[in-house]
Coordinates of N, CA, C and O in Angstrom, one line a residue:
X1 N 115.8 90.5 119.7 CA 115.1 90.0 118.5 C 114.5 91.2 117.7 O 113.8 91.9 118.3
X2 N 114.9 91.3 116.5 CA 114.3 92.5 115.6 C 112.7 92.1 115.4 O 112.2 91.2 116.0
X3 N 111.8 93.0 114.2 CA 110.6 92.7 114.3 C 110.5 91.5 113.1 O 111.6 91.4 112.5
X4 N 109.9 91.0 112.8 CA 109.2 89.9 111.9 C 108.4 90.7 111.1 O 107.6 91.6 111.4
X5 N 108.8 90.1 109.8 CA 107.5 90.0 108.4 C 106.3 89.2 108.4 O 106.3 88.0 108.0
X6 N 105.5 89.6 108.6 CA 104.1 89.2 109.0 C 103.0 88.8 107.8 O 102.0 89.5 107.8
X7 N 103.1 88.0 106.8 CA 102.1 87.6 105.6 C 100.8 87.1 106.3 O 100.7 86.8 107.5
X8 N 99.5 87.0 105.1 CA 98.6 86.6 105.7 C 98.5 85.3 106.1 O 97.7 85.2 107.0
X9 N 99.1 84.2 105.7 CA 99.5 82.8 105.9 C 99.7 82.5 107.4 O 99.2 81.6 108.1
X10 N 100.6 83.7 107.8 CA 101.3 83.2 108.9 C 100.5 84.0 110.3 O 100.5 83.7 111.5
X11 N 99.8 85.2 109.4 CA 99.1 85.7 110.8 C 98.4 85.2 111.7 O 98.6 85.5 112.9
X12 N 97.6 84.5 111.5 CA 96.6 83.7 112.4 C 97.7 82.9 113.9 O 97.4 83.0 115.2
X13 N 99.0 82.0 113.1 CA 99.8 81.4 114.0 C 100.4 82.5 114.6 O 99.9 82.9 115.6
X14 N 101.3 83.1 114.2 CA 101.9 84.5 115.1 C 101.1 84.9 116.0 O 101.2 84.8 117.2
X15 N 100.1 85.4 115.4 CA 99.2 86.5 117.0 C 98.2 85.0 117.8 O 98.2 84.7 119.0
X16 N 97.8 84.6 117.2 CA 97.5 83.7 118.4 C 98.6 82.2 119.0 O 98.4 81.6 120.0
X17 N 99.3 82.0 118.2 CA 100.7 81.0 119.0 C 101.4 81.8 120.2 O 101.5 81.3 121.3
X18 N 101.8 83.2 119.8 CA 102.6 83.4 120.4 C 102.1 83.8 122.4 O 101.1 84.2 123.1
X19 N 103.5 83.1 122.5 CA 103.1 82.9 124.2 C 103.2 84.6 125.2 O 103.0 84.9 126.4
X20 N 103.5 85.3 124.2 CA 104.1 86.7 124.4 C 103.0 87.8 123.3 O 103.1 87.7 122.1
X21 N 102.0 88.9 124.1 CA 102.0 89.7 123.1 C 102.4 89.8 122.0 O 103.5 89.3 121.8
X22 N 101.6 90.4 121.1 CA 102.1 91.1 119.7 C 101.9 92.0 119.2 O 100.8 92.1 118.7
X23 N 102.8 93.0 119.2 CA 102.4 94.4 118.5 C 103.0 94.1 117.1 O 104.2 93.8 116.7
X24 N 101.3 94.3 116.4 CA 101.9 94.7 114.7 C 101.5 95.8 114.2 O 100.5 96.4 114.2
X25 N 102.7 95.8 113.7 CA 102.4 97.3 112.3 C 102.3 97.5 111.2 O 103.2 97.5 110.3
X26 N 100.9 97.8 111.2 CA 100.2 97.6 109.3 C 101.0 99.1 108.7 O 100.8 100.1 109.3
X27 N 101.5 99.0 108.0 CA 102.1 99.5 107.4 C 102.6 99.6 105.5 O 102.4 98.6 104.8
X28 N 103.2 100.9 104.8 CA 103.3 100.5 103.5 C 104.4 101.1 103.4 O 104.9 101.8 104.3
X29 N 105.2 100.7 101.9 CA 106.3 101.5 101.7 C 106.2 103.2 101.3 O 107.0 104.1 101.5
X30 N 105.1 103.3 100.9 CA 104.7 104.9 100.2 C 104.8 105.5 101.7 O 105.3 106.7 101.7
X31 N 104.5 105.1 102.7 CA 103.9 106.2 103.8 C 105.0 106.6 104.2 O 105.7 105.7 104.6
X32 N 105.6 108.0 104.4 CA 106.8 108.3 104.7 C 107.3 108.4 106.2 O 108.5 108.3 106.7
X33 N 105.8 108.5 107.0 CA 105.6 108.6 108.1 C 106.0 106.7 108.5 O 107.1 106.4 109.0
X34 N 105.5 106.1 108.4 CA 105.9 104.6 108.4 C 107.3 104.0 108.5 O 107.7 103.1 109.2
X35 N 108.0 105.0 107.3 CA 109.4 105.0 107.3 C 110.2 105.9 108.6 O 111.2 105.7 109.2
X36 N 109.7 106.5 108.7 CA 110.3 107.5 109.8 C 109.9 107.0 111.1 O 110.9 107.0 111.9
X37 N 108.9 106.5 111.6 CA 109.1 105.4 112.8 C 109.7 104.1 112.8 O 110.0 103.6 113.9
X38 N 110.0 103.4 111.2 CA 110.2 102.4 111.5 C 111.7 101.8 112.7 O 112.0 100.8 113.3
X39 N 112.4 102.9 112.7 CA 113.7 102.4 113.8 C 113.4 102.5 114.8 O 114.1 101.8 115.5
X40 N 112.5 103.2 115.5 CA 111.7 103.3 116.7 C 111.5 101.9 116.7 O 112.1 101.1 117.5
X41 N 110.4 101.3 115.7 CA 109.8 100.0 116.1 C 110.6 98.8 116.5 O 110.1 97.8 117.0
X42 N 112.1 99.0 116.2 CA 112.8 98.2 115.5 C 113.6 98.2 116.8 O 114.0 97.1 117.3
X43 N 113.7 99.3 117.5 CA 114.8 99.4 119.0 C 113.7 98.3 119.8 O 114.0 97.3 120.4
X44 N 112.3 98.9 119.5 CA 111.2 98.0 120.6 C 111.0 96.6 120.4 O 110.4 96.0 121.3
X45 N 111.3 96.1 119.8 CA 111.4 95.0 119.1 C 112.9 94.1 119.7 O 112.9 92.9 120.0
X46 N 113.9 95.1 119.7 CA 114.7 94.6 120.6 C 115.0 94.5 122.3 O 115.3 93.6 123.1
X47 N 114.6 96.0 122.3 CA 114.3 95.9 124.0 C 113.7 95.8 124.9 O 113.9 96.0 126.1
X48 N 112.3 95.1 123.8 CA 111.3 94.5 124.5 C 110.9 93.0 124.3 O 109.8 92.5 124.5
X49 N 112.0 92.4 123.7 CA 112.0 91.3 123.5 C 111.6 90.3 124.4 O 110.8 89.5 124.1
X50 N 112.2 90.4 125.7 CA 111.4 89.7 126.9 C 109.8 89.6 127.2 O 109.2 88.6 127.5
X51 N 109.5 90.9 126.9 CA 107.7 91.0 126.6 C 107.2 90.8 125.6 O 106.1 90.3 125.8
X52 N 107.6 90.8 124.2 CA 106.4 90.8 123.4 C 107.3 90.7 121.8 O 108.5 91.0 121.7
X53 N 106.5 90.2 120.8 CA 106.6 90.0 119.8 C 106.2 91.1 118.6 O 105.1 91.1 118.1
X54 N 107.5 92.0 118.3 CA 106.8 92.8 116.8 C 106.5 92.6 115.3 O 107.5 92.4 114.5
X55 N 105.5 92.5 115.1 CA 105.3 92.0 113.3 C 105.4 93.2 112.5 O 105.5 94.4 112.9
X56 N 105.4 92.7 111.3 CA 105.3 94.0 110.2 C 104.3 94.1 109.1 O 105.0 94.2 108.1
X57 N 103.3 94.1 108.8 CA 102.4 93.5 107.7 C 102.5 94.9 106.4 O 102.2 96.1 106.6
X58 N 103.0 94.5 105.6 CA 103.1 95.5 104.6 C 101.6 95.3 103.8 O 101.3 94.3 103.2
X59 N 100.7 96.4 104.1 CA 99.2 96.5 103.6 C 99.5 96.4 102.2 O 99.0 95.4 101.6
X60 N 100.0 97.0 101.6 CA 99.9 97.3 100.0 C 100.7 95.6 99.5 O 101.0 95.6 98.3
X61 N 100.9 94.5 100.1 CA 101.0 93.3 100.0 C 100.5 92.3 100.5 O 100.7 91.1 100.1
X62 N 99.7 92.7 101.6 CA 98.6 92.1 102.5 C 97.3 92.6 102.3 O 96.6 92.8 103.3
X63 N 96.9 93.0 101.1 CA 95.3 94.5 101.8 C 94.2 93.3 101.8 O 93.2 93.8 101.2
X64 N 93.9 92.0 102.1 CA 92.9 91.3 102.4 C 93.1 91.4 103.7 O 92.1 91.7 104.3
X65 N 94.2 91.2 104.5 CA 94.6 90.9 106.1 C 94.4 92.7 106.6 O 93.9 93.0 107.7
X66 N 94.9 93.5 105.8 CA 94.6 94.9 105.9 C 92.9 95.2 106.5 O 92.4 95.5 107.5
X67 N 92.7 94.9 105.4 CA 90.7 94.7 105.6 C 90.0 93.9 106.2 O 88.8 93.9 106.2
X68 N 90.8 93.0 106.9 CA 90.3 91.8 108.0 C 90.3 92.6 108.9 O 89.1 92.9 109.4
X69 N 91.5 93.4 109.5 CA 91.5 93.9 110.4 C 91.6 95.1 110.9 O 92.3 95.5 111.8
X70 N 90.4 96.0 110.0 CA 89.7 97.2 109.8 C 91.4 98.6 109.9 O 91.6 99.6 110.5
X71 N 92.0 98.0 109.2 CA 92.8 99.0 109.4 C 92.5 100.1 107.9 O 92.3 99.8 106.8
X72 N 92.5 101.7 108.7 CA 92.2 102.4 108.0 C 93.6 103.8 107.5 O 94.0 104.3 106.5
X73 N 93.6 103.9 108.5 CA 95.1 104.3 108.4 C 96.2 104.2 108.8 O 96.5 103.7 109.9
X74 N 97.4 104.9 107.8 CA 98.7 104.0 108.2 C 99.6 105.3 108.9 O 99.4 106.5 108.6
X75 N 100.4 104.9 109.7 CA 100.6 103.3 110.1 C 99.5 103.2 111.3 O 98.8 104.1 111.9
X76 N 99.7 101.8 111.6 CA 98.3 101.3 112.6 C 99.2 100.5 113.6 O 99.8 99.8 112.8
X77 N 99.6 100.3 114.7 CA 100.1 99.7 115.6 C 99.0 98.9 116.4 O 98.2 99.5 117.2
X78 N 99.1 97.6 116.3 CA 97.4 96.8 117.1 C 98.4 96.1 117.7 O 99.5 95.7 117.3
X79 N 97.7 96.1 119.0 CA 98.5 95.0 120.8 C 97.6 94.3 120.4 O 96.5 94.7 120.0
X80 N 98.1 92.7 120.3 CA 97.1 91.4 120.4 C 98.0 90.7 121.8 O 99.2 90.6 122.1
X81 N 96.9 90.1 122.5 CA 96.8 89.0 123.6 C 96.6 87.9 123.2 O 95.5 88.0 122.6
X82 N 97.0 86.6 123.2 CA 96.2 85.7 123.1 C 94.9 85.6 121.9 O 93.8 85.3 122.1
X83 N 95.4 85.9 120.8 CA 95.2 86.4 119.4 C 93.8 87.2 119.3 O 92.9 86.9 118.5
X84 N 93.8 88.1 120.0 CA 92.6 89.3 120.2 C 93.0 90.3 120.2 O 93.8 90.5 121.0
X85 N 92.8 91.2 119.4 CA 93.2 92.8 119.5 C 92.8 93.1 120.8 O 92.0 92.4 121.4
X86 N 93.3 94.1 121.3 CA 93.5 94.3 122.7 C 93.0 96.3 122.4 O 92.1 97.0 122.8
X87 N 94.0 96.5 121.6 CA 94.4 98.2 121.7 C 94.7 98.2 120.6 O 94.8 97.2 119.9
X88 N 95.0 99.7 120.0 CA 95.9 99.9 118.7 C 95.7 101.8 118.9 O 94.9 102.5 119.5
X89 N 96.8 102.2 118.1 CA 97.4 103.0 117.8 C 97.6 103.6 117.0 O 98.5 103.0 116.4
X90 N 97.1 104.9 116.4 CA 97.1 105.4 115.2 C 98.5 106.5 115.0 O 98.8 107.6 115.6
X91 N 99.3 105.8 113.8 CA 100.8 107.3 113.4 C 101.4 107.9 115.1 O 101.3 109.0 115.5
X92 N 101.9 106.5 116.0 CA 102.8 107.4 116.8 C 103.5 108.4 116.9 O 103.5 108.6 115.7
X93 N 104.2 109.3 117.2 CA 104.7 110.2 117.3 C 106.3 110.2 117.7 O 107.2 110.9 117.3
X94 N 106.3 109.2 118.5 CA 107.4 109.0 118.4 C 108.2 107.3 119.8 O 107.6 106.6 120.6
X95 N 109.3 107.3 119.5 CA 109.6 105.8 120.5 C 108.8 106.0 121.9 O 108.1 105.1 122.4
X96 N 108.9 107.3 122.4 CA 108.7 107.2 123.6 C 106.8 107.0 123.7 O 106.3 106.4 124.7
X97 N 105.9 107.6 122.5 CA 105.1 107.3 122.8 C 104.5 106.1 122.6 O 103.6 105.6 123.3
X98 N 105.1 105.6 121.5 CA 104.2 103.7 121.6 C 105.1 103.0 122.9 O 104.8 101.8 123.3
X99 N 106.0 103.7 123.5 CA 106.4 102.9 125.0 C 105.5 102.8 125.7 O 105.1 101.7 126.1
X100 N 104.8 104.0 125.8 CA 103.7 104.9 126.6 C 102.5 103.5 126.5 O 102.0 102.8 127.4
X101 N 102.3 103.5 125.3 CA 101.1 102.9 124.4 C 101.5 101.2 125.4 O 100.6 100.7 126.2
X102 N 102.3 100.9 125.2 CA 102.5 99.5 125.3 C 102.8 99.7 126.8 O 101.8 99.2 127.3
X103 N 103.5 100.2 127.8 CA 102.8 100.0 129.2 C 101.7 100.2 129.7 O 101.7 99.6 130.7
X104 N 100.7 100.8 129.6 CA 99.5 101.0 128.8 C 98.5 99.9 129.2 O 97.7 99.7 130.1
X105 N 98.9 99.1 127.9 CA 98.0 98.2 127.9 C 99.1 96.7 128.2 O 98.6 95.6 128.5
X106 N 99.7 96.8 128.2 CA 101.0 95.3 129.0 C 100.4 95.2 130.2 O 100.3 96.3 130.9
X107 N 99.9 93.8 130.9 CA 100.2 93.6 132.4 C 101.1 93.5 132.8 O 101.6 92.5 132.6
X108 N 102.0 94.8 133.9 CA 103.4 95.1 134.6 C 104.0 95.0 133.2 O 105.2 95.2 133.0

């Protein structure tokens, strides 16, 4: 399963419906860095499909949901449980380290 577009409408049901984690990424089109992870996010999204659910919230079309959820810079990667921020992640570096990030904080 690739990642999901995440509006403010639908966030509330996404991170707290889903029966599976959710890593989302507040994110914009300007940030170049944003663009340069995005295929990272995109493989995790597929090969971690069994665990967990990836969203995409584009700030610069979300910035109330942006400012809900104190995001300050981009990109922001937040683990929700059971619709609670859990963890988050500031400008990974690269696939292997939001792997890192997300076994981390994943049970098993």
């Amino acid at each position: 399963m690739s990642s999901i577009t995440v509006n403010t409408n639908q966030f509330s049901s996404v991170v707290a419906e889903s029966q599976k984690p959710v890593l989302v990424d507040f994110w914009a089109p300007w940030c170049g860095y944003c663009r340069r992870i995005a295929p990272a996010l995109e493989q995790i999204a597929q090969q971690w499909a069994d665990k967990l659910v990836v969203g995409k919230v584009n700030v610069d079309e979300e910035p109330a949901l942006a400012q809900q959820e104190a995001i300050e810079v981009l990109p922001t990667l937040v683990l929700y449980k059971g619709g609670v921020a859990v963890a988050s992640t500031v400008a990974p570096t690269s696939k292997a380290s939001i792997e890192a990030f997300l076994r981390e904080h994943l049970d098993g």
